[in-house]
mmCIF file of C-alpha atoms in Angstrom:
data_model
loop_
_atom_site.group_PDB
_atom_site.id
_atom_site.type_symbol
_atom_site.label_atom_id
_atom_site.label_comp_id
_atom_site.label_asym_id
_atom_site.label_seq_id
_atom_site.Cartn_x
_atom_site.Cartn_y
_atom_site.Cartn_z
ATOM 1 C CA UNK A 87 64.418 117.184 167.345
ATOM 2 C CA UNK A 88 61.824 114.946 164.993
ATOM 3 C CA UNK A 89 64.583 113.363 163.683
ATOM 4 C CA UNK A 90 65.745 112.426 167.265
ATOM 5 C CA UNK A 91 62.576 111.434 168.034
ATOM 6 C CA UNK A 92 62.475 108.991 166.031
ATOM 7 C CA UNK A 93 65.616 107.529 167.211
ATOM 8 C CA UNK A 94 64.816 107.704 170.461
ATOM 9 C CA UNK A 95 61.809 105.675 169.718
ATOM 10 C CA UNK A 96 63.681 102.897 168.168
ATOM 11 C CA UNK A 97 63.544 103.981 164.634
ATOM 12 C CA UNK A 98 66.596 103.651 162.252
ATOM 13 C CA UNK A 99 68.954 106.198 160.340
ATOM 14 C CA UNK A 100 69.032 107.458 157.154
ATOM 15 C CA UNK A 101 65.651 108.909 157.992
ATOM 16 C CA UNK A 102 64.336 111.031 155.564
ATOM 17 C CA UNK A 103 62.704 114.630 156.316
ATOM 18 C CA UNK A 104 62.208 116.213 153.484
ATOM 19 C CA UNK A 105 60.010 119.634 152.906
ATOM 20 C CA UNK A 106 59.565 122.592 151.308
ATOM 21 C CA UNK A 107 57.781 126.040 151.793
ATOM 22 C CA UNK A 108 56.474 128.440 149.470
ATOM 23 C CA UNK A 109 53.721 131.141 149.042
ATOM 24 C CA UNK A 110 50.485 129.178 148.716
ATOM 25 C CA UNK A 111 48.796 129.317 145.805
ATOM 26 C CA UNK A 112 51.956 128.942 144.175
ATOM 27 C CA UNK A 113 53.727 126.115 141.981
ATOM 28 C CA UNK A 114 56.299 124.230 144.130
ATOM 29 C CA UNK A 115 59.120 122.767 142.890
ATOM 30 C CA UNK A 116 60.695 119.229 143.491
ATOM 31 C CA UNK A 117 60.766 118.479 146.900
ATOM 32 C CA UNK A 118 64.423 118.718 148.619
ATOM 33 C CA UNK A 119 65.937 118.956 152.053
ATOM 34 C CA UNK A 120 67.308 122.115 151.468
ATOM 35 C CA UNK A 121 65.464 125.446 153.505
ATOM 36 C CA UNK A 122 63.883 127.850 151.640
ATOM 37 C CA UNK A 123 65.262 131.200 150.524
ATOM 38 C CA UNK A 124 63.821 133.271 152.644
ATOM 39 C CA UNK A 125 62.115 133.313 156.187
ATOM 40 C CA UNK A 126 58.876 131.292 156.365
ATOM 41 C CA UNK A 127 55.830 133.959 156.767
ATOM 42 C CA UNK A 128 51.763 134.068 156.974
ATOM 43 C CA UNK A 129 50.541 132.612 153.841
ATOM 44 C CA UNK A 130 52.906 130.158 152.827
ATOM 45 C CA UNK A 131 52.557 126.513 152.525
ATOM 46 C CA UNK A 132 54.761 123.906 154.246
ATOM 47 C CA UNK A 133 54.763 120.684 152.109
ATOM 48 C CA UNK A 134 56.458 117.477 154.435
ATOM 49 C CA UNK A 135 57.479 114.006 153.304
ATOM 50 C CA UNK A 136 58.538 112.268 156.544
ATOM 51 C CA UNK A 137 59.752 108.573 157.140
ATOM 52 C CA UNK A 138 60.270 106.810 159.234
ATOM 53 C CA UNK A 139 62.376 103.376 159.145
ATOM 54 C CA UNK A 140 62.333 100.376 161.774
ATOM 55 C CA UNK A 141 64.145 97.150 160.799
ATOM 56 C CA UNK A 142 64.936 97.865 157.346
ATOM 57 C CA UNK A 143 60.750 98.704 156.924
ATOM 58 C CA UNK A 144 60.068 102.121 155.904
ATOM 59 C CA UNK A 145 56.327 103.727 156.245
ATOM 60 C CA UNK A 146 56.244 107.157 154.909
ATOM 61 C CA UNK A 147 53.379 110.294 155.747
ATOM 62 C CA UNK A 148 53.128 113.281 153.379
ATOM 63 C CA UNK A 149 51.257 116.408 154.975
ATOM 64 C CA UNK A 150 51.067 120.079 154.002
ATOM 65 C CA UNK A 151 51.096 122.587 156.787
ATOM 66 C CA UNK A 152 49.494 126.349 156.160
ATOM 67 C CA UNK A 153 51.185 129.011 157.611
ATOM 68 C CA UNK A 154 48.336 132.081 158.524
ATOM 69 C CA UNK A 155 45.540 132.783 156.288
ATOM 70 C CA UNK A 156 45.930 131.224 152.514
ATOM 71 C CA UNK A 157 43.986 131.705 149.610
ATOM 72 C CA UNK A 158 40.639 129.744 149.427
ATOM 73 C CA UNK A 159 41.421 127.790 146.873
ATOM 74 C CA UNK A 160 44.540 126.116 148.876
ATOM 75 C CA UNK A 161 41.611 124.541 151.020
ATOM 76 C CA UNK A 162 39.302 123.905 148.104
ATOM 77 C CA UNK A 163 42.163 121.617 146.869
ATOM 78 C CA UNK A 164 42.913 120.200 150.182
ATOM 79 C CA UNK A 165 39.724 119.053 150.511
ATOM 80 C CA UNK A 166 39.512 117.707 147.113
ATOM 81 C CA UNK A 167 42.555 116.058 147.690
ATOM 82 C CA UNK A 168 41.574 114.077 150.817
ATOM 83 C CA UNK A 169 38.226 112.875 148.762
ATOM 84 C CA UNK A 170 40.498 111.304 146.055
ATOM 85 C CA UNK A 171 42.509 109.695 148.686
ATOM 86 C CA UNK A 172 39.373 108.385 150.481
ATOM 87 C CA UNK A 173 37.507 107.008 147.089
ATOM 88 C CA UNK A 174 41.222 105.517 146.201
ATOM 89 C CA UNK A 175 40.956 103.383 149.388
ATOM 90 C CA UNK A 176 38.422 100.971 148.308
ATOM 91 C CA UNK A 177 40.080 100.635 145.165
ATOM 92 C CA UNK A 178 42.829 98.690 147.309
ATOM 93 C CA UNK A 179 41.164 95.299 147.410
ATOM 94 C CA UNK A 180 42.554 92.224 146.894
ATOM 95 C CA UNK A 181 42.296 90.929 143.084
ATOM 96 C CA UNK A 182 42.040 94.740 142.089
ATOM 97 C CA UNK A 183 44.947 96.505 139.605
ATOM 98 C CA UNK A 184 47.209 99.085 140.344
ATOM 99 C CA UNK A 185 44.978 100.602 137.062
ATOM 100 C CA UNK A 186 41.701 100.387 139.458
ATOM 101 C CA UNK A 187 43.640 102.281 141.893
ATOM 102 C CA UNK A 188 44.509 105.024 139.687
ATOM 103 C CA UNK A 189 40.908 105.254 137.860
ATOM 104 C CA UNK A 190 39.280 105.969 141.031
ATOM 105 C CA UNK A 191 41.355 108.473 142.152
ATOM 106 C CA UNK A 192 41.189 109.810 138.711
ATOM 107 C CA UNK A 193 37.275 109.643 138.629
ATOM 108 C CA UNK A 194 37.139 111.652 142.090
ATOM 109 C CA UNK A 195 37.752 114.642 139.886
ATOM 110 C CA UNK A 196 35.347 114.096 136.453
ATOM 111 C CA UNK A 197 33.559 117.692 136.174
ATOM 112 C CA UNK A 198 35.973 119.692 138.350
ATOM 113 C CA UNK A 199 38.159 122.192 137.087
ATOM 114 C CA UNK A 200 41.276 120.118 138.141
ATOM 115 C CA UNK A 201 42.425 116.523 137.621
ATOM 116 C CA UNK A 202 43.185 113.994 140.603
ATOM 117 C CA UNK A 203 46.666 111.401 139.711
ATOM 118 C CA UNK A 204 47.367 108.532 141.935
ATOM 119 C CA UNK A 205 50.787 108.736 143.083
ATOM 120 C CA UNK A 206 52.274 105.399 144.726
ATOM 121 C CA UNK A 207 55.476 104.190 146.200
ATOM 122 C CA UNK A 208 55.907 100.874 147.644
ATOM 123 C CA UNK A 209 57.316 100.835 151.225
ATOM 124 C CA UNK A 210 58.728 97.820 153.006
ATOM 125 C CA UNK A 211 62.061 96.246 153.315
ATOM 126 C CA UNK A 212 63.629 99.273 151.191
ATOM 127 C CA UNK A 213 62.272 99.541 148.478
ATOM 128 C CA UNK A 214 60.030 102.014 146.512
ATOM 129 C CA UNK A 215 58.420 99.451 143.740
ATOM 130 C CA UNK A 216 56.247 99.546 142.330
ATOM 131 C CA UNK A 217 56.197 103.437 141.759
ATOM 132 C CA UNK A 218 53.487 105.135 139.996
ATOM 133 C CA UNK A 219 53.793 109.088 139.283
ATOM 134 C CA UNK A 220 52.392 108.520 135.303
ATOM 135 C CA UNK A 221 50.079 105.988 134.341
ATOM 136 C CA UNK A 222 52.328 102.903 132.837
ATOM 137 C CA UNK A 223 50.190 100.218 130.975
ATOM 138 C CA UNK A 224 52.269 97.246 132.293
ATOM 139 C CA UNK A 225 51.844 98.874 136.139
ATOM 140 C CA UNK A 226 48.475 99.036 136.016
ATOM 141 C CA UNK A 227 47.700 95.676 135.018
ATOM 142 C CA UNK A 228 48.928 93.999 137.988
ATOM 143 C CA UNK A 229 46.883 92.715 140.670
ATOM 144 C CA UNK A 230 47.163 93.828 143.721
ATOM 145 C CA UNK A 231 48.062 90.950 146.435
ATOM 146 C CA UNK A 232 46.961 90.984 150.476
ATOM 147 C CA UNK A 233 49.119 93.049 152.517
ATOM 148 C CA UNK A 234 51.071 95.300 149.693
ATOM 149 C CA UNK A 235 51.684 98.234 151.665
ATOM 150 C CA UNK A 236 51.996 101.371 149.622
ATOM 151 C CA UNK A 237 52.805 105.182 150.348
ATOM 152 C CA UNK A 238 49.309 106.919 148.430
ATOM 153 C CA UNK A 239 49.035 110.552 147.981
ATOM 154 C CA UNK A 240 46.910 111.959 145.108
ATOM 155 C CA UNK A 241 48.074 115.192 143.861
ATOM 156 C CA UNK A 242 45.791 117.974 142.478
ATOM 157 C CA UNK A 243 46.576 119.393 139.572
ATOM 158 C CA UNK A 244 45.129 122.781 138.178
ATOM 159 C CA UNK A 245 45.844 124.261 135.138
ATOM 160 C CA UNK A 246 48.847 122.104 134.772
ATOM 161 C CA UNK A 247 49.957 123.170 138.002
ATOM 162 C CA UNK A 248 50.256 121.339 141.304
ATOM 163 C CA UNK A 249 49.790 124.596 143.853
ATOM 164 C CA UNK A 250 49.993 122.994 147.089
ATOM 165 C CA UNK A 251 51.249 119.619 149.175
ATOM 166 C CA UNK A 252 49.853 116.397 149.457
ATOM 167 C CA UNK A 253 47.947 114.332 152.323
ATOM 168 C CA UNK A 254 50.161 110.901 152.121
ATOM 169 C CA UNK A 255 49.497 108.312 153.903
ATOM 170 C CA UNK A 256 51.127 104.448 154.629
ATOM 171 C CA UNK A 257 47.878 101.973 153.601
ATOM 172 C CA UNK A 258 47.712 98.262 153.150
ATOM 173 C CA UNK A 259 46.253 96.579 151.021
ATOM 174 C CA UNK A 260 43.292 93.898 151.889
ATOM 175 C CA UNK A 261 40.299 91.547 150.833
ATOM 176 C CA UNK A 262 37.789 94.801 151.999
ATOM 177 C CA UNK A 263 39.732 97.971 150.485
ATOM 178 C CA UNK A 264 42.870 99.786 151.728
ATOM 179 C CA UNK A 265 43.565 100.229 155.717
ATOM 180 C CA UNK A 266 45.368 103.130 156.532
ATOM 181 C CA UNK A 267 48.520 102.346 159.174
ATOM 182 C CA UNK A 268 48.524 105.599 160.576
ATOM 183 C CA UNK A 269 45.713 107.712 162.695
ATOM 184 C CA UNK A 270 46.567 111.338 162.507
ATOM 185 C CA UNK A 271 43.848 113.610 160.940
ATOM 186 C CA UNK A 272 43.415 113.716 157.651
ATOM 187 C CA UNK A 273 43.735 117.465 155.350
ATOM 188 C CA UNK A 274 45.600 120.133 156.083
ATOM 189 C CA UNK A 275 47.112 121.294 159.591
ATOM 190 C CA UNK A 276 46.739 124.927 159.794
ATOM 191 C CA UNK A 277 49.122 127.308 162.061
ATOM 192 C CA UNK A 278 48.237 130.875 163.256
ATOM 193 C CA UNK A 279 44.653 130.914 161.665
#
């Protein structure tokens, strides 16, 4: 039905809807279209990468869904998350780097007990460059130029492990700071609390 939605609405195929559903609290593995192994139940996690495509442009939102109560710490990351997307924002200036993006989403999490890492994907006519998922040293010296529009979804990483989805988000880049493209709330969106 989403994916006729966005048909319906004038959007283009392949579209890409892409998730994955564990216990929260849990490490996830890479993300896949394939269902999980068993049903989905009260305290699991829902982690969604959907895109949508309209004239050979592709904008992309990543949001994690939580299914009944989850642990604390699920929304102790969420929350964390959505400040290192917010203090990445004004990193996304015109005459900035790529590297100023990913220190202040790294610096969002100095003195926690977790680390915040910038990752990127370009989205326009196809393409998903410049990518960042590990700081590159050529990457993150180039400047960023008005209107670069980038997918941006910090991840949270405890103890080596990333327990829980991502708040992504379509943002472009300006003279001010980053401007999101979309308008739903930001965090998690929680079903059967």
């Amino acid at each position: 039905q989403m994916m006729a939605a966005e048909i319906e609405a004038g959007g283009e195929v392949p579209i890409m809807l892409a998730w994955h559903a564990s216990k929260a609290g849990t490490p996830y593995t890479r993300l896949t279209q394939a269902t999980p192994t068993r049903v989905i139940a009260a305290g699991d996690i829902i982690y969604c990468q959907i895109e949508g495509k309209w004239r050979g442009y592709l904008s992309q939102i990543d949001q994690a869904f939580t299914i009944g109560a989850v642990p604390q710490l699920i929304y102790d990351m969420a929350a964390s998350q959505i400040e290192a997307f917010k203090v990445t924002l004004p990193a996304m200036r015109v005459g900035n780097t790529f590297g100023d993006m990913y220190e202040a989403c790294a610096a969002s999490a100095r003195g926690k007990p977790y680390q915040a890492n910038l990752i990127l994907h370009a989205r326009g006519l196809g393409e998903d460059w410049p990518l960042l998922v590990r700081p590159e040293p050529e990457l993150l010296r180039q400047p960023l130029k008005e209107n670069y529009v980038m997918d941006i979804k910090p991840g949270i990483v405890r103890d080596g492990q990333d327990l829980w989805g991502r708040f992504g988000e379509t943002v472009r880049v300006t003279p001010s700071g980053g401007e999101r493209l979309g308008t739903r709330p930001e965090g998690l969106v929680e079903v059967g609390r």
